[in-house]
Coordinates of C-alpha atoms in Angstrom, one line a residue:
X92 CA 14.3 141.5 11.5
X93 CA 14.0 140.5 7.9
X94 CA 16.4 141.4 5.0
X95 CA 13.5 142.3 2.7
X96 CA 12.4 145.2 5.0
X97 CA 13.7 148.3 3.3
X98 CA 15.5 149.7 6.3
X99 CA 17.2 146.4 7.0
X100 CA 18.2 145.9 3.4
X101 CA 19.7 149.4 3.2
X102 CA 21.7 148.8 6.4
X103 CA 23.0 145.4 5.0
X104 CA 24.1 147.1 1.7
X105 CA 25.7 150.0 3.5
X106 CA 27.9 147.7 5.5
X107 CA 29.0 145.8 2.3
X108 CA 26.5 142.9 2.5
X109 CA 24.0 141.7 -0.1
X110 CA 20.5 140.4 0.0
X111 CA 19.5 137.7 -2.5
X112 CA 16.0 136.3 -3.3
X113 CA 15.4 133.2 -5.3
X114 CA 12.1 132.0 -6.7
X115 CA 9.9 130.4 -4.0
X116 CA 12.3 131.3 -1.2
X117 CA 12.6 134.1 1.3
X118 CA 15.4 136.7 1.0
X119 CA 18.8 135.8 2.5
X120 CA 21.8 137.8 3.6
X121 CA 24.9 136.6 1.9
X122 CA 23.0 133.5 0.6
X123 CA 23.0 132.2 4.2
X124 CA 20.7 133.8 6.7
X125 CA 17.0 134.7 6.4
X126 CA 17.3 137.3 9.1
X127 CA 19.0 140.6 9.2
X128 CA 20.1 140.6 12.8
X129 CA 21.1 137.7 15.0
X130 CA 22.5 136.7 18.4
X131 CA 25.0 134.1 17.3
X132 CA 28.5 133.3 16.1
X133 CA 28.3 133.1 12.3
X134 CA 30.6 133.3 9.3
X135 CA 28.9 136.6 8.2
X136 CA 30.6 139.8 9.3
X137 CA 29.0 141.2 12.5
X138 CA 28.7 144.6 10.9
X139 CA 26.4 143.1 8.2
X140 CA 24.4 141.0 10.7
X141 CA 24.5 142.9 14.0
X142 CA 23.2 141.7 17.3
X143 CA 21.2 144.8 17.8
X144 CA 17.6 144.3 19.0
X145 CA 14.8 146.9 18.6
X146 CA 14.0 148.1 22.1
X147 CA 10.5 149.3 22.7
X148 CA 9.4 150.4 26.2
X149 CA 5.7 149.9 27.2
X150 CA 4.1 150.6 30.5
X151 CA 2.5 147.5 32.1
X152 CA -1.3 148.1 31.9
X153 CA -2.8 144.8 33.2
X154 CA -2.0 141.9 35.4
X155 CA -2.0 139.6 32.4
X156 CA 0.9 141.3 30.7
X157 CA 3.5 139.0 29.0
X158 CA 6.4 139.1 26.6
X159 CA 6.7 136.7 23.7
X160 CA 10.1 135.7 22.3
X161 CA 10.0 133.7 19.1
X162 CA 12.3 132.8 16.3
X163 CA 11.8 133.9 12.7
X164 CA 10.0 130.6 11.8
X165 CA 7.1 131.9 13.9
X166 CA 7.0 135.4 12.4
X167 CA 7.2 133.9 8.9
X168 CA 3.7 132.5 9.3
X169 CA 1.9 134.8 11.8
X170 CA 2.1 138.4 12.8
X171 CA 2.3 140.1 16.2
X172 CA -1.5 140.7 16.4
X173 CA -2.3 137.0 15.6
X174 CA 0.1 135.6 18.2
X175 CA -0.9 138.2 20.8
X176 CA -4.6 137.4 20.3
X177 CA -4.0 133.7 20.5
X178 CA -2.0 134.0 23.8
X179 CA -4.4 136.6 25.3
X180 CA -7.4 134.3 24.7
X181 CA -5.7 131.5 26.6
X182 CA -3.5 133.1 29.2
X183 CA -6.0 133.2 32.1
X184 CA -7.0 129.6 31.9
X185 CA -3.8 127.7 30.9
X186 CA -0.3 127.3 32.0
X187 CA 2.3 128.8 29.6
X188 CA 3.8 125.5 28.5
X189 CA 0.3 124.4 27.3
X190 CA -0.3 127.7 25.5
X191 CA 3.1 127.3 23.7
X192 CA 2.3 123.8 22.6
X193 CA -1.2 124.8 21.4
X194 CA 0.4 127.8 19.5
X195 CA 3.0 125.6 17.8
X196 CA 0.4 122.9 16.9
X197 CA -1.9 125.6 15.4
X198 CA 0.7 127.2 13.2
X199 CA 2.6 124.1 12.2
X200 CA -0.5 123.3 10.2
X201 CA 0.6 126.2 7.9
X202 CA 3.5 124.0 6.8
X203 CA 6.3 126.3 7.7
X204 CA 9.7 124.9 6.6
X205 CA 11.6 126.9 9.2
X206 CA 12.3 126.1 12.8
X207 CA 9.7 127.3 15.3
X208 CA 10.5 128.1 18.9
X209 CA 8.6 130.3 21.4
X210 CA 9.1 131.6 24.9
X211 CA 6.4 133.4 26.8
X212 CA 7.2 135.3 30.0
X213 CA 4.4 136.4 32.2
X214 CA 5.1 139.7 33.9

């Protein structure tokens, strides 16, 4: 959930918050957070930064189904399809901890400046 996504920015503004963007930086809510939703105790009003996830329900279609949880530092440099393909190509032959290490090694090369954490849950 990024503050530069139109729906998220509208919600932030409707609740009295503001989104700022400085040159060579990502948009921030109240000049503090680069995300528009968060599960944390923070100085920003919880109405502006709610702890409301998007919930999408899928039916499990294969024995290699998994869920990937990652912080915004991951999603800043790769998209859902890229990380899904990366994990799918390795899931049958590796243990999850190794896949996570390989994923982080691969995308740290992109010189992200944000924290990067990933959890993979095999269903």
